[in-house]
């Protein structure tokens, strides 16, 4: 068996320890004589799995009691519609456009009301985060929306926008559990888990209770109502049961690593190795304004397309895979999520140094 260093943006690397544990429990989960995949979601053992997952997530993120944790399906993309459907009472929302995912959410919201793009970094290919300290927030905005870590462009909000008292909604898909957050600053934070937590098929929504009600847009499908899922403990219908089980294991793994403070320190150390190299390299260069750099997704280029392609090919052969940048931006991108070991980043940098020597 040969494991590679997987720099995929998502679905992405998971802790090897978690995969081994899941493998060991594949045929017989905890004496039940069956796999978690074969288990009723209404059974006692499954109830314990989802309850523990929620409790561990609450502990990791220090989630206050007046927030609900929902384990849903449909990916982050389905939330682009669920959020306006549930939150647009005045039918107005403000969006900060820092990349493709924010733009998609904004375009979707326009179907349900007035969505205003109040700031954007499109003018410089989303290579920075705009100043959000004094934006023209709409007086009757139901919420202000951000994509906190921009997976494709490699930028991250280091400071949350000043929403002037409006509810903040944040897509944290690619920075979920990468560092501590203050949940009380958000109305909703949500993310697909396939970037930094678990297998594709689960989206986690953390939502303040007062935002959950029956007062939703009339067209809202039952399955997109937060209240339905909140009232039923994420078990209104069959949840993505196996995916939630793996997420639960990752939460326990994170607790064992020392929690989110420890993850932050580890992630900063890992990212610094790569960014320091990019800053001193004469061949490779990062594409993001320094102060807005993501700890999770690191895009870089050589400046020559053929050389980028040659590098990606050589890297793949050497066991560093999925380094190709997003199809819309080209170049390279190394996603270095929680489960990427520091050795992976060190070895990648050593490989890049060697490649640079051979190409100068
Ligand atoms: C990947 C990603 C999405 C889309 O997630 P799906 O689960 O595929 O819908 C949305 N937002 C961000 C920030 C992402 O990285």
Coordinates of C-alpha atoms and ligand atoms in Angstrom, one line a residue:
X1 CA 0.0 0.0 0.0
X2 CA 1.3 3.4 -1.0
X3 CA -0.4 6.5 0.4
X4 CA 0.4 9.7 -1.5
X5 CA 0.5 13.3 -0.3
X6 CA -2.9 14.5 -1.4
X7 CA -3.2 18.2 -1.9
X8 CA -6.7 18.1 -3.3
X9 CA -9.0 21.0 -2.5
X10 CA -11.9 18.6 -1.9
X11 CA -12.9 15.9 -1.4
X12 CA -9.6 16.0 0.5
X13 CA -7.1 14.2 2.7
X14 CA -8.5 12.7 5.9
X15 CA -6.5 11.6 9.0
X16 CA -5.1 8.1 8.3
X17 CA -5.9 7.1 11.9
X18 CA -9.6 7.8 11.2
X19 CA -9.5 5.8 8.0
X20 CA -7.9 2.8 9.8
X21 CA -10.5 2.9 12.6
X22 CA -13.3 3.0 10.1
X23 CA -11.8 0.1 8.2
X24 CA -11.5 -1.9 11.4
X25 CA -15.2 -1.3 12.2
X26 CA -16.4 -1.8 8.6
X27 CA -17.9 -5.3 9.1
X28 CA -18.9 -5.1 12.7
X29 CA -19.5 -1.7 14.4
X30 CA -19.0 -2.0 18.1
X31 CA -20.5 -5.5 18.4
X32 CA -23.7 -4.8 16.4
X33 CA -22.6 -7.3 13.7
X34 CA -23.2 -4.8 11.0
X35 CA -21.5 -1.8 9.3
X36 CA -22.7 1.7 10.2
X37 CA -23.8 1.9 6.5
X38 CA -26.3 -0.9 7.2
X39 CA -27.7 0.5 10.3
X40 CA -31.1 2.1 10.9
X41 CA -30.8 5.8 11.6
X42 CA -33.5 5.3 14.2
X43 CA -31.5 2.7 16.1
X44 CA -29.9 3.2 19.5
X45 CA -26.3 2.8 18.3
X46 CA -26.9 5.3 15.5
X47 CA -28.5 7.8 17.9
X48 CA -25.4 7.5 20.0
X49 CA -23.2 8.2 17.0
X50 CA -25.0 11.4 16.0
X51 CA -25.4 12.6 19.5
X52 CA -21.7 12.2 20.2
X53 CA -20.7 13.9 17.0
X54 CA -22.8 16.9 17.9
X55 CA -21.5 17.0 21.5
X56 CA -17.9 16.8 20.3
X57 CA -18.4 19.5 17.7
X58 CA -20.0 21.7 20.3
X59 CA -17.1 21.2 22.6
X60 CA -14.5 21.8 19.9
X61 CA -16.1 25.0 18.7
X62 CA -17.5 26.1 22.0
X63 CA -20.9 26.5 20.5
X64 CA -23.4 28.3 22.8
X65 CA -26.6 26.6 23.8
X66 CA -28.7 29.0 21.8
X67 CA -27.3 27.7 18.5
X68 CA -28.5 24.5 16.8
X69 CA -26.2 22.1 15.0
X70 CA -27.7 20.6 11.8
X71 CA -26.3 17.7 9.8
X72 CA -27.8 18.1 6.4
X73 CA -27.3 17.0 2.8
X74 CA -27.1 18.8 -0.5
X75 CA -23.7 20.2 -0.1
X76 CA -22.7 23.8 0.6
X77 CA -24.4 24.7 -2.8
X78 CA -27.9 23.8 -1.5
X79 CA -27.4 26.3 1.3
X80 CA -27.1 29.0 -1.3
X81 CA -30.9 28.7 -1.7
X82 CA -31.8 27.6 1.8
X83 CA -30.3 30.7 3.4
X84 CA -32.4 33.3 1.5
X85 CA -35.5 31.1 1.7
X86 CA -35.2 30.9 5.5
X87 CA -33.8 34.3 6.3
X88 CA -35.2 36.8 3.8
X89 CA -38.1 38.4 5.7
X90 CA -37.5 41.8 4.1
X91 CA -36.3 40.1 0.9
X92 CA -33.0 42.0 1.0
X93 CA -29.5 40.7 1.6
X94 CA -26.0 42.0 1.1
X95 CA -23.2 39.9 -0.4
X96 CA -19.5 40.4 -0.3
X97 CA -18.1 38.9 -3.5
X98 CA -14.6 37.4 -2.9
X99 CA -14.7 34.6 -5.4
X100 CA -16.7 32.0 -7.2
X101 CA -18.5 30.5 -4.2
X102 CA -19.7 33.9 -2.9
X103 CA -20.7 34.8 -6.4
X104 CA -22.7 31.6 -6.8
X105 CA -24.5 32.2 -3.5
X106 CA -25.2 35.8 -4.6
X107 CA -26.6 34.7 -7.9
X108 CA -28.8 32.1 -6.2
X109 CA -30.1 34.6 -3.6
X110 CA -31.3 36.9 -6.5
X111 CA -34.0 34.4 -7.3
X112 CA -35.6 35.0 -4.0
X113 CA -35.2 38.7 -3.3
X114 CA -32.9 41.6 -3.7
X115 CA -29.3 40.6 -3.3
X116 CA -26.8 43.5 -3.3
X117 CA -23.1 43.0 -4.0
X118 CA -21.8 45.5 -1.5
X119 CA -18.1 44.8 -2.0
X120 CA -16.0 42.7 -4.4
X121 CA -12.4 41.8 -5.2
X122 CA -13.2 40.8 -8.8
X123 CA -11.1 43.7 -10.1
X124 CA -7.9 41.8 -9.1
X125 CA -9.0 38.3 -9.8
X126 CA -10.1 37.8 -6.2
X127 CA -6.5 37.9 -5.0
X128 CA -7.4 39.9 -1.9
X129 CA -10.1 40.6 0.7
X130 CA -11.8 44.0 0.3
X131 CA -11.8 46.4 3.3
X132 CA -15.1 45.6 5.1
X133 CA -14.9 48.0 8.0
X134 CA -17.4 50.5 6.6
X135 CA -19.5 49.0 3.9
X136 CA -22.9 50.4 2.6
X137 CA -24.9 47.8 4.5
X138 CA -28.6 48.0 3.4
X139 CA -30.8 49.4 6.1
X140 CA -33.3 46.5 5.8
X141 CA -30.8 43.8 5.0
X142 CA -31.9 40.4 6.5
X143 CA -28.3 39.4 6.6
X144 CA -24.8 40.0 5.3
X145 CA -23.1 37.1 3.5
X146 CA -19.5 36.1 3.2
X147 CA -17.4 33.2 2.0
X148 CA -14.8 33.2 4.8
X149 CA -12.1 31.2 3.1
X150 CA -11.9 31.3 -0.6
X151 CA -10.9 27.8 -1.6
X152 CA -10.2 28.6 -5.3
X153 CA -8.3 31.9 -4.8
X154 CA -6.6 31.2 -1.5
X155 CA -7.8 34.2 0.4
X156 CA -9.3 34.3 4.0
X157 CA -11.1 37.0 6.0
X158 CA -8.7 37.7 8.9
X159 CA -11.3 40.0 10.4
X160 CA -15.0 39.6 10.0
X161 CA -16.8 42.4 8.2
X162 CA -18.5 45.2 10.1
X163 CA -22.2 44.2 9.5
X164 CA -23.5 47.2 11.4
X165 CA -25.7 45.0 13.5
X166 CA -27.0 42.8 10.7
X167 CA -26.9 39.0 10.9
X168 CA -23.7 37.6 9.5
X169 CA -23.9 34.4 7.4
X170 CA -20.6 32.7 6.6
X171 CA -19.6 29.8 4.3
X172 CA -16.7 28.2 6.2
X173 CA -16.5 25.1 4.0
X174 CA -12.7 25.2 3.5
X175 CA -11.7 26.6 6.9
X176 CA -14.1 24.6 9.1
X177 CA -12.3 23.6 12.3
X178 CA -8.9 24.9 11.1
X179 CA -8.8 27.4 14.0
X180 CA -11.0 28.6 16.9
X181 CA -13.9 30.9 16.0
X182 CA -16.3 33.0 18.0
X183 CA -19.6 31.4 17.1
X184 CA -21.5 34.3 18.7
X185 CA -20.4 36.6 15.9
X186 CA -22.5 34.7 13.4
X187 CA -26.1 34.1 12.7
X188 CA -25.2 31.1 10.6
X189 CA -21.9 29.4 9.8
X190 CA -22.0 26.4 7.6
X191 CA -19.9 24.3 5.3
X192 CA -19.7 21.2 3.3
X193 CA -17.5 18.8 5.2
X194 CA -15.5 17.3 2.3
X195 CA -12.9 20.0 2.5
X196 CA -11.6 19.8 6.0
X197 CA -13.7 17.4 8.0
X198 CA -15.1 14.3 6.3
X199 CA -16.5 12.6 3.3
X200 CA -18.7 14.4 0.7
X201 CA -22.4 14.3 1.4
X202 CA -22.7 16.1 4.7
X203 CA -23.1 19.8 5.2
X204 CA -23.1 21.2 8.8
X205 CA -25.2 24.3 9.6
X206 CA -24.6 26.1 12.9
X207 CA -27.5 28.5 13.3
X208 CA -28.7 30.8 16.0
X209 CA -32.1 29.7 17.3
X210 CA -33.9 33.0 16.8
X211 CA -33.3 32.6 13.0
X212 CA -35.2 29.3 12.9
X213 CA -38.9 29.7 12.3
X214 CA -41.9 28.7 10.2
X215 CA -41.8 32.2 8.7
X216 CA -40.0 31.2 5.5
X217 CA -40.6 32.1 1.8
X218 CA -43.8 30.3 0.7
X219 CA -41.9 28.4 -2.0
X220 CA -39.5 26.8 0.5
X221 CA -39.4 23.0 0.2
X222 CA -39.9 21.1 3.4
X223 CA -36.4 19.7 3.1
X224 CA -34.9 23.2 3.0
X225 CA -36.6 24.5 6.1
X226 CA -34.2 24.8 9.0
X227 CA -37.0 24.3 11.5
X228 CA -37.9 20.9 10.2
X229 CA -34.3 19.7 10.7
X230 CA -33.9 21.5 14.0
X231 CA -37.1 20.1 15.4
X232 CA -36.1 16.6 14.4
X233 CA -32.5 16.6 15.5
X234 CA -31.3 16.2 11.9
X235 CA -33.3 13.0 11.7
X236 CA -36.4 14.3 9.8
X237 CA -35.5 11.9 7.0
X238 CA -32.6 9.5 6.6
X239 CA -29.4 11.6 7.2
X240 CA -26.1 11.0 5.5
X241 CA -25.5 8.5 8.2
X242 CA -22.1 7.1 7.3
X243 CA -20.7 10.5 6.5
X244 CA -21.8 11.8 9.9
X245 CA -20.1 8.8 11.6
X246 CA -16.8 9.7 9.9
X247 CA -17.2 13.3 10.9
X248 CA -17.7 12.2 14.4
X249 CA -14.4 10.3 14.3
X250 CA -12.6 13.3 12.9
X251 CA -14.0 15.4 15.8
X252 CA -12.5 12.9 18.3
X253 CA -9.2 13.0 16.4
X254 CA -9.2 16.8 16.6
X255 CA -9.9 16.7 20.3
X256 CA -6.9 14.3 20.6
X257 CA -4.7 16.7 18.7
X258 CA -5.5 19.3 21.4
X259 CA -8.5 21.0 19.8
X260 CA -8.7 24.1 17.6
X261 CA -6.0 26.2 19.3
X262 CA -3.5 23.4 18.6
X263 CA -4.8 22.9 15.1
X264 CA -4.4 26.6 14.4
X265 CA -0.8 26.5 15.6
X266 CA -0.1 23.5 13.5
X267 CA -1.8 25.0 10.5
X268 CA 0.2 28.2 10.8
X269 CA 3.4 26.3 11.1
X270 CA 2.6 24.2 8.0
X271 CA 1.5 27.2 5.9
X272 CA 4.5 29.3 6.9
X273 CA 6.8 26.6 5.5
X274 CA 5.2 26.9 2.1
X275 CA 4.7 30.7 2.1
X276 CA 8.2 31.4 3.2
X277 CA 9.5 29.3 0.4
X278 CA 7.2 31.1 -2.1
X279 CA 8.5 34.4 -0.9
X280 CA 12.1 33.5 -1.4
X281 CA 11.8 31.5 -4.6
X282 CA 12.8 33.0 -7.9
X283 CA 10.7 30.5 -9.9
X284 CA 7.5 30.0 -7.9
X285 CA 5.3 32.8 -6.6
X286 CA 2.2 33.1 -4.5
X287 CA -0.8 34.8 -6.1
X288 CA -2.5 36.3 -3.0
X289 CA -1.9 39.6 -1.1
X290 CA 0.2 38.6 1.9
X291 CA -2.2 39.8 4.6
X292 CA -5.1 37.9 3.1
X293 CA -3.4 34.5 2.7
X294 CA -5.4 31.4 3.6
X295 CA -3.9 28.8 5.9
X296 CA -5.7 26.1 4.0
X297 CA -5.4 26.8 0.2
X298 CA -2.2 28.0 -1.2
X299 CA -2.3 29.0 -5.0
X300 CA 1.0 29.6 -6.8
X301 CA 2.4 29.9 -10.3
X302 CA 5.7 29.9 -12.2
X303 CA 4.4 32.5 -14.6
X304 CA 4.7 30.1 -17.5
X305 CA 1.9 27.7 -18.4
X306 CA 4.1 25.0 -19.9
X307 CA 6.3 25.0 -16.8
X308 CA 3.3 24.8 -14.5
X309 CA 2.2 21.7 -16.4
X310 CA 5.7 20.2 -16.3
X311 CA 5.8 20.8 -12.5
X312 CA 2.4 19.3 -11.9
X313 CA 3.4 16.2 -13.9
X314 CA 6.7 15.8 -12.1
X315 CA 5.1 16.3 -8.7
X316 CA 2.4 13.7 -9.4
X317 CA 5.1 11.2 -10.4
X318 CA 6.9 11.9 -7.1
X319 CA 3.7 11.3 -5.0
X320 CA 2.5 14.9 -4.5
X321 CA -0.9 14.7 -6.1
X322 CA -3.8 17.1 -7.0
X323 CA -1.7 20.2 -7.2
X324 CA -3.3 21.5 -10.3
X325 CA -5.0 24.9 -9.7
X326 CA -8.8 25.3 -10.2
X327 CA -9.8 24.9 -13.8
X328 CA -10.8 28.6 -13.9
X329 CA -7.5 30.0 -12.6
X330 CA -4.8 27.6 -13.7
X331 CA -1.4 27.4 -12.1
X332 CA -1.0 25.3 -8.9
X333 CA -2.8 25.1 -5.6
X334 CA -1.7 23.1 -2.6
X335 CA -4.6 22.5 -0.1
X336 CA -3.1 21.8 3.2
X337 CA -6.0 21.0 5.4
X338 CA -5.9 19.8 9.0
X339 CA -5.1 16.2 8.0
X340 CA -2.1 17.1 5.8
X341 CA 0.9 16.2 7.9
X342 CA 3.7 18.7 8.2
X343 CA 6.1 16.2 6.6
X344 CA 3.9 16.5 3.5
X345 CA 4.5 20.2 3.2
X346 CA 8.2 19.9 4.1
X347 CA 8.7 17.3 1.4
X348 CA 6.7 19.3 -1.2
X349 CA 8.9 22.3 -0.5
X350 CA 12.0 20.2 -0.9
X351 CA 10.7 18.9 -4.2
X352 CA 9.9 22.5 -5.4
X353 CA 13.4 23.6 -4.4
X354 CA 14.9 20.8 -6.4
X355 CA 12.6 21.6 -9.4
X356 CA 13.7 25.2 -9.2
X357 CA 17.4 24.3 -9.2
X358 CA 16.9 22.2 -12.3
X359 CA 15.0 25.0 -14.1
X360 CA 17.2 28.0 -13.4
Ligands
LIG1 C1 -16.4 23.4 -2.2 C2 -17.1 24.6 -1.8 C3 -18.4 24.9 -2.0 C4 -19.3 23.9 -2.7 O1 -19.5 22.8 -2.0 P1 -20.5 21.6 -2.5 O2 -20.6 20.8 -1.3 O3 -19.8 20.9 -3.6 O4 -21.8 22.2 -2.9 C5 -19.0 26.0 -1.5 N1 -18.2 26.9 -0.8 C6 -16.9 26.7 -0.6 C7 -16.1 27.8 0.1 C8 -16.3 25.6 -1.1 O5 -15.0 25.4 -0.9

